CSV table of N, CA and C in Angstrom, one decimal:
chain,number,residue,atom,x,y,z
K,1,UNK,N,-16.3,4.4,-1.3
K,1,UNK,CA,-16.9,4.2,0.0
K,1,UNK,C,-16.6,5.5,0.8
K,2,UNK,N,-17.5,6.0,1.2
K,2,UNK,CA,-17.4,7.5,1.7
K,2,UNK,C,-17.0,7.6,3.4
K,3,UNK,N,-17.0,6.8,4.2
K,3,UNK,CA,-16.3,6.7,4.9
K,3,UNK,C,-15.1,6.1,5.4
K,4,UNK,N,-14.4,5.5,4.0
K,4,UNK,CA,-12.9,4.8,4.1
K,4,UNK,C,-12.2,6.0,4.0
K,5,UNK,N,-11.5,5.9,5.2
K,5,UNK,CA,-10.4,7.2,5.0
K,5,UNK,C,-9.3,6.9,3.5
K,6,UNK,N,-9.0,5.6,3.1
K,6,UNK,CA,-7.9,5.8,2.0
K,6,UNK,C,-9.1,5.8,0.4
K,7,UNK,N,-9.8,5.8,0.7
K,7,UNK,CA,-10.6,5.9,-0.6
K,7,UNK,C,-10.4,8.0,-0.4
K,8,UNK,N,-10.5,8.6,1.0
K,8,UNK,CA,-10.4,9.9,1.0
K,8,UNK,C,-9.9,10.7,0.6
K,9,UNK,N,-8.3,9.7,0.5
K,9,UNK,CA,-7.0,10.3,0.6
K,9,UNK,C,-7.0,9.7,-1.4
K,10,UNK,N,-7.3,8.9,-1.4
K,10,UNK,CA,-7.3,8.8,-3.4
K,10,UNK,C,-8.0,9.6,-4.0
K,11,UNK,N,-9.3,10.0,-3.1
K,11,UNK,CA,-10.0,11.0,-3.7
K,11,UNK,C,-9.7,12.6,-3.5
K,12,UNK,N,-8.9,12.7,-2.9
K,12,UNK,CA,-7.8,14.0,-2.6
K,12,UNK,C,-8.6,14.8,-1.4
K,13,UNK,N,-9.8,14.1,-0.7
K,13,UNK,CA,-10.6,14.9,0.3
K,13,UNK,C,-9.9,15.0,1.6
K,14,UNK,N,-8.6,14.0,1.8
K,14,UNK,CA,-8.0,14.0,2.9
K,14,UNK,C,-6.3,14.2,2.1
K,15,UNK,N,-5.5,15.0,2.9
K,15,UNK,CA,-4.2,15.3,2.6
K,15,UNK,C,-3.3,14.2,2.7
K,16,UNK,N,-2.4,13.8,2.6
K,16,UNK,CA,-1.0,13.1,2.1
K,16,UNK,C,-0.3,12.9,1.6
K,17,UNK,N,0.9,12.6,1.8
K,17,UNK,CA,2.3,13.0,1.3
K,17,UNK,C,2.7,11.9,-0.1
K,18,UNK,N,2.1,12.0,-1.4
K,18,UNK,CA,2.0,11.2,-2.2
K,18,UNK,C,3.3,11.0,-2.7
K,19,UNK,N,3.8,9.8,-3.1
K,19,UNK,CA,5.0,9.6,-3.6
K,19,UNK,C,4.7,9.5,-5.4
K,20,UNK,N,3.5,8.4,-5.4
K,20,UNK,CA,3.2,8.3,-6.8
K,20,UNK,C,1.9,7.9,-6.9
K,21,UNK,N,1.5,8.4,-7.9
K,21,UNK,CA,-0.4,8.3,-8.5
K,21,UNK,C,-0.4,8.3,-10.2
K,22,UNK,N,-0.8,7.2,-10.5
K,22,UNK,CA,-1.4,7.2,-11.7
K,22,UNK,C,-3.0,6.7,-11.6
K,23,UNK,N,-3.5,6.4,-13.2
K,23,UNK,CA,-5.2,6.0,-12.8
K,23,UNK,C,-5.7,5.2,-11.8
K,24,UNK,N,-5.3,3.9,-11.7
K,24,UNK,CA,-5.5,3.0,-11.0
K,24,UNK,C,-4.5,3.0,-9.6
K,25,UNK,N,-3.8,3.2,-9.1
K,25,UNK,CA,-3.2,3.3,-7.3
K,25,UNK,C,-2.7,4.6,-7.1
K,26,UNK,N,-2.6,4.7,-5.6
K,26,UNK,CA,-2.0,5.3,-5.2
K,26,UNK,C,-0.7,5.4,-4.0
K,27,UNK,N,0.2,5.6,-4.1
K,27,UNK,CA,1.5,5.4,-3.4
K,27,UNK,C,2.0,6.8,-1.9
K,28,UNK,N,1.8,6.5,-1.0
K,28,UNK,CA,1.8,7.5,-0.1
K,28,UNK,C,2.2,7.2,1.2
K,29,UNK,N,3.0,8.1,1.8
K,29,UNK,CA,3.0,7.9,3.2
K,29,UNK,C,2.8,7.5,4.1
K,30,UNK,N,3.1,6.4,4.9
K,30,UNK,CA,2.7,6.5,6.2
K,30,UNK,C,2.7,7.7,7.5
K,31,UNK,N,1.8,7.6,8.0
K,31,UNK,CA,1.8,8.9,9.4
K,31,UNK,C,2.1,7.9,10.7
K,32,UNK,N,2.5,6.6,10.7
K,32,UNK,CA,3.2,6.3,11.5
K,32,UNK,C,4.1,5.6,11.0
K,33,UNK,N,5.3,5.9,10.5
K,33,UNK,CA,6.4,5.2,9.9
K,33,UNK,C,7.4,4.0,10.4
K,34,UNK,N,6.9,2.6,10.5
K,34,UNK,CA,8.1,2.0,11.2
K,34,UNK,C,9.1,1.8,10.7
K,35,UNK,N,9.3,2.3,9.4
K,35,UNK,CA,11.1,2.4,8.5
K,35,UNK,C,11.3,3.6,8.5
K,36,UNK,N,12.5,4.1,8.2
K,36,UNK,CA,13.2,5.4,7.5
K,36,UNK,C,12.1,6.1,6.1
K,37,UNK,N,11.8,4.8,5.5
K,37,UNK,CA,11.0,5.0,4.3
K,37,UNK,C,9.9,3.6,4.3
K,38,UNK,N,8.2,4.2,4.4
K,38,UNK,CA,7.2,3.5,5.1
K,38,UNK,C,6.2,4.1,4.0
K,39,UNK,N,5.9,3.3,3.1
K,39,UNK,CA,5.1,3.9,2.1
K,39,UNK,C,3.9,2.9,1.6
K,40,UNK,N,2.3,3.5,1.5
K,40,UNK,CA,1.6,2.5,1.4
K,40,UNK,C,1.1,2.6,-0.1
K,41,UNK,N,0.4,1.6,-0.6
K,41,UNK,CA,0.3,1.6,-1.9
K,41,UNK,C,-0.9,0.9,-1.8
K,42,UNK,N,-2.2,1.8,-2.7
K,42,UNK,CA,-3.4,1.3,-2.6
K,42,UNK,C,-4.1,1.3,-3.8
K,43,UNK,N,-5.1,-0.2,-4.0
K,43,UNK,CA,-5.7,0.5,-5.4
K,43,UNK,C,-7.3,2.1,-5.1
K,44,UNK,N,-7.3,3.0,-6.1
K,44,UNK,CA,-8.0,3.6,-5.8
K,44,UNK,C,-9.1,3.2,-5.8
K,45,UNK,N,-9.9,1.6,-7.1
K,45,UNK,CA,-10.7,0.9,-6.2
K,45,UNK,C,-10.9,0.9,-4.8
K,46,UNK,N,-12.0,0.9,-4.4
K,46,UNK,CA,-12.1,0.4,-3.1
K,46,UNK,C,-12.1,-1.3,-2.9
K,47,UNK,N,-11.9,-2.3,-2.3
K,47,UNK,CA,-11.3,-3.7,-2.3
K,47,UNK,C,-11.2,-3.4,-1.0
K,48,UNK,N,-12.1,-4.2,0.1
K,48,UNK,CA,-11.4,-4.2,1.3
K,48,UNK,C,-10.3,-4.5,2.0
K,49,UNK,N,-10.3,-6.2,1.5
K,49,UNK,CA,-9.2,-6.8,1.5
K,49,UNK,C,-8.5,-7.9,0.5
K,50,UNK,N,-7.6,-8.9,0.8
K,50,UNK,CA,-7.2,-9.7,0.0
K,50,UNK,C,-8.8,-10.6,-0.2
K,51,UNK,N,-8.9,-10.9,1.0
K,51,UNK,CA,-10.6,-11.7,1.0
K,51,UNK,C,-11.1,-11.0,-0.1
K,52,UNK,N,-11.1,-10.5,-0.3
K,52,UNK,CA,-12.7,-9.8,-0.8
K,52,UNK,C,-12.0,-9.3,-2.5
K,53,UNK,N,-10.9,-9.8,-3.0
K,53,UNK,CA,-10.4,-9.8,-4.7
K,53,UNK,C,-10.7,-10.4,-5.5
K,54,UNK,N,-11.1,-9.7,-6.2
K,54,UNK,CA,-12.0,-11.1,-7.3
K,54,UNK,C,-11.4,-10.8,-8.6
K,55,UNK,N,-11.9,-11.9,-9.4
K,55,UNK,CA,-11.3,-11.9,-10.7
K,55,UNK,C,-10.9,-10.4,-11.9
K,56,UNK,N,-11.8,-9.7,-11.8
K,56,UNK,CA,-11.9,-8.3,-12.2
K,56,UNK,C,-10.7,-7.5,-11.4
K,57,UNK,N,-10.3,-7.9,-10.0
K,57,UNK,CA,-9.4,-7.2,-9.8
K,57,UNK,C,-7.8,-7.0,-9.7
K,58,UNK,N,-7.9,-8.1,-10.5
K,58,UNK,CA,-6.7,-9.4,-11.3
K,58,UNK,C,-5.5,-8.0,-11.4
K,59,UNK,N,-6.2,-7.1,-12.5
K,59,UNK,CA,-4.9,-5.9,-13.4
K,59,UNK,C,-4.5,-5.0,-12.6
K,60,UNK,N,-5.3,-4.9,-11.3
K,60,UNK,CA,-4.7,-3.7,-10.6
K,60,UNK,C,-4.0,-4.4,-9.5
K,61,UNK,N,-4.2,-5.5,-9.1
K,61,UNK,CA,-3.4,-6.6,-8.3
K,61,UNK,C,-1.8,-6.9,-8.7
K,62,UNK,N,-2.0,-6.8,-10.2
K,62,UNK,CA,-0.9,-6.9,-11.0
K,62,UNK,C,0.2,-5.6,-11.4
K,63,UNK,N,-1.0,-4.5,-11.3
K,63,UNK,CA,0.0,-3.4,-11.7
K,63,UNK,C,0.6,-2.6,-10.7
K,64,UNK,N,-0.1,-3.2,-9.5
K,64,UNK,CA,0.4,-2.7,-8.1
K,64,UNK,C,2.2,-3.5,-8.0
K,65,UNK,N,1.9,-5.1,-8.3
K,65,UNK,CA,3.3,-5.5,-8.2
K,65,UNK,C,4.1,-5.7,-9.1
K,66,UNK,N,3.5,-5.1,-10.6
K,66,UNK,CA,5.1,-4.3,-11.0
K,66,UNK,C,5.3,-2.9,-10.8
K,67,UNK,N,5.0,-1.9,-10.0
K,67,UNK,CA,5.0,-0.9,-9.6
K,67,UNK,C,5.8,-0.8,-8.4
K,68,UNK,N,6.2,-1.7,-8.0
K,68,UNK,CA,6.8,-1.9,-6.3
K,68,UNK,C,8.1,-1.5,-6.8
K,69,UNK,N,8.9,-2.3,-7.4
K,69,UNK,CA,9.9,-2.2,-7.7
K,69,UNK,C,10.7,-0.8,-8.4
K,70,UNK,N,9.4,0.2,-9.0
K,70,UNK,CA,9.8,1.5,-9.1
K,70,UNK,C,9.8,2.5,-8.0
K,71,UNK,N,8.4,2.4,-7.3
K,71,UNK,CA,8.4,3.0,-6.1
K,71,UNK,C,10.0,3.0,-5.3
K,72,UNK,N,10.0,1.9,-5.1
K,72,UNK,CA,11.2,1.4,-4.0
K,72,UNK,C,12.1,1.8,-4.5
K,73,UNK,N,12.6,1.9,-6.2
K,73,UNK,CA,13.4,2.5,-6.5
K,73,UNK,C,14.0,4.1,-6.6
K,74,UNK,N,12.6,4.6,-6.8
K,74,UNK,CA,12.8,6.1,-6.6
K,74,UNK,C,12.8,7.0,-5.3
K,75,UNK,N,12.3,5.8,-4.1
K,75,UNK,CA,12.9,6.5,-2.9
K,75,UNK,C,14.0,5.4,-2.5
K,76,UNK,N,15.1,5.3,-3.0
K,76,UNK,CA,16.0,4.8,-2.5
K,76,UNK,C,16.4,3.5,-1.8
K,77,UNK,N,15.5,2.9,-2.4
K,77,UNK,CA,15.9,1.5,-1.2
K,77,UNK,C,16.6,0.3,-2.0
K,78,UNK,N,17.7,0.8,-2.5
K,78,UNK,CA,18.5,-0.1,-3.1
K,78,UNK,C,19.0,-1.4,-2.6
K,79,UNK,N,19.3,-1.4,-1.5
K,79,UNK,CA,19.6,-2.1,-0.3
K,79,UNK,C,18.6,-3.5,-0.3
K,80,UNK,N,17.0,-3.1,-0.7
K,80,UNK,CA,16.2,-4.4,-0.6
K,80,UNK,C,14.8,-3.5,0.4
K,81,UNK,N,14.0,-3.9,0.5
K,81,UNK,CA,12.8,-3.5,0.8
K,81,UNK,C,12.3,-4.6,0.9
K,82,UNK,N,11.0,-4.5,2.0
K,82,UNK,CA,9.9,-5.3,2.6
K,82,UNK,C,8.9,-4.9,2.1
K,83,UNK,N,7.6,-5.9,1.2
K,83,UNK,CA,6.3,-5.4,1.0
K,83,UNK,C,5.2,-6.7,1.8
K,84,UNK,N,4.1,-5.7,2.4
K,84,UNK,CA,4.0,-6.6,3.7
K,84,UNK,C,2.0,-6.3,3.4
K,85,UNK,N,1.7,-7.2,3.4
K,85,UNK,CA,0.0,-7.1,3.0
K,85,UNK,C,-0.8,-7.6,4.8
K,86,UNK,N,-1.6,-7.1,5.3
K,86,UNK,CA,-2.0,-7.3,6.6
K,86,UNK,C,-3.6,-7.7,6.2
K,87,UNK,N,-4.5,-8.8,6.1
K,87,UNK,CA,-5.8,-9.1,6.4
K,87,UNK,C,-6.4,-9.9,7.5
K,88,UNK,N,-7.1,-8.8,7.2
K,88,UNK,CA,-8.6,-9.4,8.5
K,88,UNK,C,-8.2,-8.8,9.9
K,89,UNK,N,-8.6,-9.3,11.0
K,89,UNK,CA,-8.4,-8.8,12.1
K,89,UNK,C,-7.2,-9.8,12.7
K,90,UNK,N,-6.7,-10.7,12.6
K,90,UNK,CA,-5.8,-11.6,13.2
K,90,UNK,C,-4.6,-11.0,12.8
K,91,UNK,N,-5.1,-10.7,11.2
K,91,UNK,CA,-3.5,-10.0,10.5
K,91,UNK,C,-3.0,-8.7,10.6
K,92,UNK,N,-4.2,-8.1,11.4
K,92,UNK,CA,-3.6,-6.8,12.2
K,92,UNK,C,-3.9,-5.3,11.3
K,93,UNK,N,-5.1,-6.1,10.5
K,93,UNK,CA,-5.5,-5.2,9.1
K,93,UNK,C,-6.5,-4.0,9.7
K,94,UNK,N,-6.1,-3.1,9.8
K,94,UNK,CA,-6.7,-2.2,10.7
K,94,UNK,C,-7.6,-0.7,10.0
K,95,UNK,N,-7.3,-0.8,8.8
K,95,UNK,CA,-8.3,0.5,7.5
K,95,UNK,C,-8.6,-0.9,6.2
K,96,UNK,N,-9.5,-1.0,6.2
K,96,UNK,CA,-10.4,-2.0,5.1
K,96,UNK,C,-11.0,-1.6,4.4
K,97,UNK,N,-9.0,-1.3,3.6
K,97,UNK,CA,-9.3,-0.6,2.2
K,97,UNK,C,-7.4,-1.9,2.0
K,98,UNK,N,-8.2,-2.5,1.0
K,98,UNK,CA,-6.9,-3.1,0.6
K,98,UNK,C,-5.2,-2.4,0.4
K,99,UNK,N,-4.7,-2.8,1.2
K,99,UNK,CA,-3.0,-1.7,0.7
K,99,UNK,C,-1.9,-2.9,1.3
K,100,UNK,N,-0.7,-2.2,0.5
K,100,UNK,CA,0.2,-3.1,0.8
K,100,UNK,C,1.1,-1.7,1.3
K,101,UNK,N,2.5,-2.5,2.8
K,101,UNK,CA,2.8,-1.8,3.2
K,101,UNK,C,4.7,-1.7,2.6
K,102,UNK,N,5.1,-1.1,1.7
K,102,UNK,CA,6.6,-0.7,1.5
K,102,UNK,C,7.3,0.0,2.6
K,103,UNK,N,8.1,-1.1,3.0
K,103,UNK,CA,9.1,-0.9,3.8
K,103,UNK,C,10.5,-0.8,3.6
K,104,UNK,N,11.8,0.1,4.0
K,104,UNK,CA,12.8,0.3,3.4
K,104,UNK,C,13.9,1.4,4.1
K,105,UNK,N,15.2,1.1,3.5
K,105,UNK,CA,15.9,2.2,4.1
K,105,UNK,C,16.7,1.7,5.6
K,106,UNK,N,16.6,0.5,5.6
K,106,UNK,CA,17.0,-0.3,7.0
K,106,UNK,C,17.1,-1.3,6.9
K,107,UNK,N,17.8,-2.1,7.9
K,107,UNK,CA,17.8,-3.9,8.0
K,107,UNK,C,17.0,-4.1,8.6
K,108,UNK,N,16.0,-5.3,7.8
K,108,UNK,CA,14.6,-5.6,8.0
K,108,UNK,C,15.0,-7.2,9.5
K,109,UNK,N,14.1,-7.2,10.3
K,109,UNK,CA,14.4,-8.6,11.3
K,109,UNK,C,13.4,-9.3,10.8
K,110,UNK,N,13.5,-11.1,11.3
K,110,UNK,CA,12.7,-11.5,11.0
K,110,UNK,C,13.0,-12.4,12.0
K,111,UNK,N,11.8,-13.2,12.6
K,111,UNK,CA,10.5,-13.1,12.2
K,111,UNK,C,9.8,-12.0,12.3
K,112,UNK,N,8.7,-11.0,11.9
K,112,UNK,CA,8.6,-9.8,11.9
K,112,UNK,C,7.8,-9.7,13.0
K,113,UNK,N,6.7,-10.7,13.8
K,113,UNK,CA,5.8,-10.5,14.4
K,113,UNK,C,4.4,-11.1,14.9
């Protein structure tokens, strides 16, 4: 989708601070960080949102969540980490490009919001 900014940033047309990239996702920075360590993780599919996953996109659904636990691992969040998925407009999903948000490096409160 040529105007989804994270389809941009997978396509390397827009700059960011990548943590990790293989075929299918990519793992990167937040530019507004509400942790110490604030990292989003997206499939390079484009997938708007959870709405909109369909059966085909079952393996990158999957390889996104065994991949959390490495990410999290190699920036440090021994401690425990938050992974936080935002859909639709109620959910505060604001770029509709599917991502999940890795949170870390702090004591998480809850209820979050």
């Amino acid at each position: 989708m040529s105007d989804c900014i994270f389809c941009m940033i997978a396509n390397k047309e827009v700059a960011s601070d990548i943590v990790y990239e293989d075929d299918n996702i990519l793992a990167f920075r937040d530019n507004a960080p509400q942790a110490p360590e604030h990292v989003l993780i997206i499939p390079k599919k484009h997938i708007a949102s959870l709405d909109d996953v369909s059966e085909e996109d079952s393996q990158v659904l999957s390889h996104i969540m065994l991949k959390v636990k490495d990410i999290a691992s190699d920036l440090g969040m021994e401690g425990g980490y938050r992974l936080v998925n935002n859909c639709g407009e109620d959910g505060q999903q604001t770029v509709k490009h599917l991502h999940f948000h890795l949170l870390g490096k702090r004591k998480m409160t809850w209820p979050p919001g």
